[in-house]
CSV table of C-alpha atoms in Angstrom, one decimal:
chain,number,residue,atom,x,y,z
A,5,MET,CA,-45.9,54.5,79.5
A,6,SER,CA,-48.5,51.6,79.3
A,7,SER,CA,-49.1,49.9,75.9
A,8,LEU,CA,-52.2,50.8,74.0
A,9,VAL,CA,-54.8,48.3,72.8
A,10,VAL,CA,-57.6,49.4,70.5
A,11,HIS,CA,-60.6,47.1,70.2
A,12,VAL,CA,-62.5,47.2,67.0
A,13,PRO,CA,-65.4,44.8,67.4
A,14,HIS,CA,-67.8,45.9,64.7
A,15,ALA,CA,-66.0,46.9,61.5
A,16,SER,CA,-66.2,43.6,59.7
A,17,ILE,CA,-68.9,42.8,57.1
A,18,ILE,CA,-67.6,39.2,56.5
A,19,ILE,CA,-70.2,36.4,56.4
A,20,PRO,CA,-68.6,32.9,56.4
A,21,ASP,CA,-69.7,30.5,53.7
A,22,ASP,CA,-71.2,28.0,56.2
A,23,VAL,CA,-73.4,30.7,57.8
A,24,TRP,CA,-75.3,31.8,54.7
A,25,PRO,CA,-77.8,28.9,54.9
A,26,GLU,CA,-78.9,30.1,58.4
A,27,PHE,CA,-80.4,33.3,57.0
A,28,LEU,CA,-84.1,33.5,56.1
A,29,VAL,CA,-83.9,36.5,53.8
A,30,PRO,CA,-82.2,37.0,50.4
A,31,ARG,CA,-78.5,37.4,50.2
A,32,SER,CA,-78.8,41.1,49.3
A,33,ASP,CA,-80.8,41.8,52.4
A,34,VAL,CA,-78.1,40.0,54.6
A,35,GLU,CA,-75.4,42.0,52.9
A,36,ALA,CA,-77.3,45.3,53.4
A,37,GLU,CA,-77.8,44.4,57.1
A,38,ALA,CA,-74.1,43.6,57.6
A,39,LEU,CA,-73.3,47.1,56.2
A,40,ALA,CA,-75.9,48.9,58.2
A,41,SER,CA,-74.9,47.2,61.4
A,42,ALA,CA,-71.2,47.6,60.9
A,43,ASP,CA,-69.2,50.4,62.5
A,44,LEU,CA,-67.7,51.1,59.1
A,45,TYR,CA,-64.2,52.5,58.9
A,46,THR,CA,-63.4,52.0,62.6
A,47,ASP,CA,-60.6,49.6,61.6
A,48,GLU,CA,-59.0,52.2,59.3
A,49,MET,CA,-59.7,54.9,61.9
A,50,ALA,CA,-57.7,52.9,64.5
A,51,ARG,CA,-54.8,52.3,62.1
A,52,GLN,CA,-54.6,55.9,61.1
A,53,ALA,CA,-55.0,57.4,64.6
A,54,TRP,CA,-52.9,54.9,66.6
A,55,PRO,CA,-50.5,53.2,64.2
A,56,TRP,CA,-48.3,52.0,67.1
A,57,ALA,CA,-51.2,50.4,69.0
A,58,GLU,CA,-52.2,46.7,69.2
A,59,ILE,CA,-55.4,46.7,67.2
A,60,ILE,CA,-57.8,43.8,67.8
A,61,GLU,CA,-60.6,43.3,65.3
A,62,ALA,CA,-63.5,40.8,65.2
A,63,GLU,CA,-63.0,38.4,62.4
A,64,VAL,CA,-66.6,38.3,61.1
A,65,SER,CA,-69.7,40.6,60.9
A,66,ARG,CA,-71.5,41.2,64.2
A,67,ILE,CA,-74.6,39.8,62.6
A,68,VAL,CA,-72.8,36.4,62.6
A,69,VAL,CA,-71.3,36.7,66.1
A,70,ASP,CA,-71.2,39.8,68.1
A,71,VAL,CA,-68.1,39.7,70.3
A,72,GLU,CA,-69.4,42.5,72.5
A,73,ARG,CA,-72.4,40.7,73.8
A,74,TYR,CA,-72.5,38.3,76.7
A,75,ASP,CA,-72.3,34.8,75.4
A,76,ASP,CA,-75.1,33.8,77.9
A,77,ASP,CA,-78.4,35.2,76.5
A,78,SER,CA,-79.9,35.3,80.0
A,79,LYS,CA,-77.4,38.1,80.9
A,80,GLU,CA,-77.8,40.0,77.6
A,81,GLU,CA,-80.6,42.4,77.3
A,82,MET,CA,-80.2,42.7,73.5
A,83,ALA,CA,-81.1,39.0,73.2
A,84,GLU,CA,-84.7,40.1,73.9
A,85,VAL,CA,-84.8,41.8,70.5
A,86,GLY,CA,-82.9,39.1,68.6
A,87,ARG,CA,-79.5,40.8,68.9
A,88,GLY,CA,-77.7,38.7,71.5
A,89,VAL,CA,-74.4,37.2,70.7
A,90,LEU,CA,-75.9,35.4,67.7
A,91,TYR,CA,-78.3,37.7,65.9
A,92,THR,CA,-81.6,36.5,64.6
A,93,CYS,CA,-83.1,39.9,63.8
A,94,ASP,CA,-82.0,42.9,61.8
A,95,HIS,CA,-81.9,46.5,63.2
A,96,GLN,CA,-85.6,46.9,62.3
A,97,ARG,CA,-86.5,43.9,64.5
A,98,LYS,CA,-87.3,41.8,61.4
A,99,ALA,CA,-86.4,38.1,61.7
A,100,ILE,CA,-83.5,37.3,59.3
A,101,ARG,CA,-81.9,34.2,60.7
A,102,LYS,CA,-82.9,30.8,62.1
A,103,SER,CA,-82.7,30.0,65.8
A,104,LEU,CA,-79.6,27.8,66.2
A,105,SER,CA,-79.1,24.6,68.0
A,106,GLN,CA,-76.9,24.6,71.1
A,107,ALA,CA,-74.3,22.6,69.2
A,108,ARG,CA,-74.2,25.1,66.4
A,109,ARG,CA,-74.2,27.9,68.9
A,110,ASP,CA,-71.2,26.5,70.7
A,111,GLU,CA,-69.4,25.8,67.3
A,112,LEU,CA,-69.7,29.5,66.3
A,113,LEU,CA,-68.7,30.7,69.8
A,114,ASP,CA,-65.7,28.4,69.8
A,115,ARG,CA,-64.6,29.6,66.4
A,116,TYR,CA,-65.1,33.3,66.7
A,117,TYR,CA,-66.1,34.5,70.2
A,118,ARG,CA,-63.9,32.7,72.7
A,119,PRO,CA,-60.6,33.0,70.9
A,120,HIS,CA,-61.3,36.7,70.3
A,121,TRP,CA,-61.8,37.3,74.1
A,122,GLU,CA,-58.8,35.1,75.0
A,123,HIS,CA,-56.6,37.3,72.7
A,124,LEU,CA,-58.2,40.5,73.9
A,125,ARG,CA,-57.6,39.7,77.5
A,126,ALA,CA,-54.0,38.7,76.9
A,127,GLN,CA,-53.2,41.9,75.1
A,128,ALA,CA,-55.2,44.2,77.4
A,129,ALA,CA,-53.7,43.0,80.7
A,130,GLY,CA,-51.8,45.9,82.1
A,131,ALA,CA,-52.5,48.0,79.0
A,132,ILE,CA,-54.7,51.0,78.2
A,133,LEU,CA,-57.8,50.0,76.2
A,134,ILE,CA,-59.8,52.0,73.8
A,135,ASP,CA,-63.1,50.4,72.7
A,136,LEU,CA,-63.9,52.1,69.4
A,137,HIS,CA,-67.4,52.3,67.9
A,138,THR,CA,-69.7,54.4,65.7
A,139,TYR,CA,-73.5,54.8,66.1
A,140,PRO,CA,-76.4,56.1,64.1
A,141,ALA,CA,-77.7,59.6,64.5
A,142,GLU,CA,-81.2,58.4,65.0
A,143,PRO,CA,-82.3,55.6,67.3
A,144,TRP,CA,-83.0,52.2,65.8
A,145,PRO,CA,-86.1,50.1,66.7
A,146,ILE,CA,-83.9,47.5,68.3
A,147,GLU,CA,-82.3,49.9,70.7
A,148,ARG,CA,-83.3,49.4,74.4
A,149,HIS,CA,-82.5,53.0,75.6
A,150,THR,CA,-83.6,55.6,73.1
A,151,GLN,CA,-84.4,58.7,75.3
A,152,GLY,CA,-80.8,59.8,76.0
A,153,GLN,CA,-78.9,62.4,74.1
A,154,ARG,CA,-76.9,61.4,71.0
A,155,PRO,CA,-73.8,63.6,71.1
A,156,GLU,CA,-71.2,63.6,68.4
A,157,ILE,CA,-68.8,61.9,70.8
A,158,ASP,CA,-70.0,59.6,73.5
A,159,ILE,CA,-67.4,58.8,76.2
A,160,GLY,CA,-68.4,55.5,77.7
A,161,PHE,CA,-66.8,54.8,81.1
A,162,THR,CA,-67.2,52.5,84.1
A,163,GLU,CA,-66.2,53.3,87.7
A,164,GLY,CA,-63.2,51.3,88.6
A,165,LEU,CA,-62.2,50.8,85.0
A,166,THR,CA,-62.0,54.4,83.7
A,167,PRO,CA,-60.1,57.0,85.8
A,168,ALA,CA,-62.3,60.2,86.3
A,169,ALA,CA,-59.3,62.4,85.4
A,170,TRP,CA,-59.1,60.6,82.0
A,171,VAL,CA,-62.8,61.2,81.3
A,172,ASP,CA,-62.3,64.9,82.1
A,173,ALA,CA,-59.2,65.2,79.9
A,174,LEU,CA,-61.0,63.4,77.0
A,175,SER,CA,-64.1,65.6,77.3
A,176,LEU,CA,-62.0,68.8,77.2
A,177,HIS,CA,-59.9,67.5,74.3
A,178,PHE,CA,-62.9,66.7,72.1
A,179,LYS,CA,-64.7,69.9,73.0
A,180,GLN,CA,-61.5,71.8,72.0
A,181,HIS,CA,-61.7,70.1,68.6
A,182,GLY,CA,-65.3,71.4,68.2
A,183,TYR,CA,-67.2,68.2,69.0
A,184,GLU,CA,-70.3,67.9,71.1
A,185,VAL,CA,-69.4,65.5,73.9
A,186,GLY,CA,-71.6,63.3,76.1
A,187,HIS,CA,-71.0,60.9,78.9
A,188,ASN,CA,-72.5,57.4,78.9
A,189,THR,CA,-75.2,58.4,76.4
A,190,PRO,CA,-76.7,56.8,74.4
A,191,TYR,CA,-74.4,53.9,75.3
A,192,VAL,CA,-73.1,53.2,78.7
A,193,GLY,CA,-69.9,51.8,80.2
A,194,VAL,CA,-66.9,50.0,78.7
A,195,ILE,CA,-66.0,46.4,78.5
A,196,ASP,CA,-63.9,44.8,81.2
A,197,ALA,CA,-61.0,42.9,79.5
A,198,GLY,CA,-58.6,43.3,82.4
A,199,ALA,CA,-56.9,46.5,81.2
A,200,LYS,CA,-55.2,48.9,83.5
A,201,ALA,CA,-57.7,51.5,82.3
A,202,ALA,CA,-60.4,51.5,79.6
A,203,VAL,CA,-62.7,53.8,77.8
A,204,MET,CA,-65.3,53.4,75.1
A,205,ILE,CA,-65.3,56.0,72.3
A,206,GLU,CA,-68.6,56.1,70.4
A,207,ILE,CA,-68.7,58.4,67.4
A,208,ARG,CA,-71.9,59.5,65.8
A,209,ARG,CA,-71.8,58.4,62.2
A,210,ASP,CA,-72.7,61.7,60.6
A,211,VAL,CA,-69.4,63.2,61.8
A,212,VAL,CA,-67.2,60.3,60.6
A,213,GLY,CA,-66.8,61.2,56.9
A,214,ILE,CA,-65.1,58.9,54.3
A,215,PRO,CA,-61.5,57.8,54.6
A,216,GLY,CA,-59.2,59.8,52.5
A,217,GLN,CA,-59.3,63.6,52.1
A,218,ASP,CA,-62.8,64.1,53.4
A,219,PRO,CA,-62.5,67.1,55.8
A,220,LYS,CA,-64.8,65.3,58.4
A,221,TRP,CA,-62.5,62.3,58.3
A,222,LEU,CA,-59.3,64.3,58.6
A,223,ARG,CA,-60.7,66.3,61.5
A,224,LEU,CA,-61.7,63.2,63.3
A,225,ILE,CA,-58.4,61.4,62.8
A,226,GLU,CA,-56.5,64.4,64.1
A,227,ALA,CA,-58.8,64.5,67.2
A,228,LEU,CA,-58.3,60.8,67.9
A,229,ARG,CA,-54.6,60.9,67.2
A,230,THR,CA,-53.9,63.7,69.7
A,231,MET,CA,-56.4,62.6,72.4
A,232,PRO,CA,-55.0,61.9,75.8
A,233,VAL,CA,-54.2,58.2,76.2
A,234,GLU,CA,-53.5,57.5,79.8
A,235,GLY,CA,-54.9,55.8,82.8
């Protein structure tokens, strides 16, 4: 059986000390945006559902460096709304951070983005990869594609990276656990980190619950723990 890697890119809410001066809004607003933008509890979700897996987490909040964006803004559609690899806007499209010099940009990418991807690719090679996220029930102003359905579980897949049989098995599994399931909606595809097979699991935030004894949380962990993990 292939090893399992779970990628958790958006759980952190950490803002490094040297990044604070870059923000244009009060500290409380930055902290609120870090919380709003985070896929909260996905780190704990991964640990509880797959304790045997290699779990790879981003070191800092996505509003500092988003490791799931292209590092070249010309290739990244979210850069058009200030949410490229280095965010300058909050999820309401309000400016919250200065534009950075190329030198500062490279400094942050060298510190947080490039080592993250080097580690992820090394661990994912020949492995099964789950890219784990949550998303809001209602579209945000910064979203580029807002017309699609927003199911409780979005299975994101890419031809050549995600076997069709795995998509079918995952869909059936989550439906049997009572979840509404969608395919590539509202978010499409899965990252290519060189895995043998990869899938993105996007969970709508209103069905996540709170870690502990919350019935929503326990139900979700059981569904994730028992889901088919194969390429």
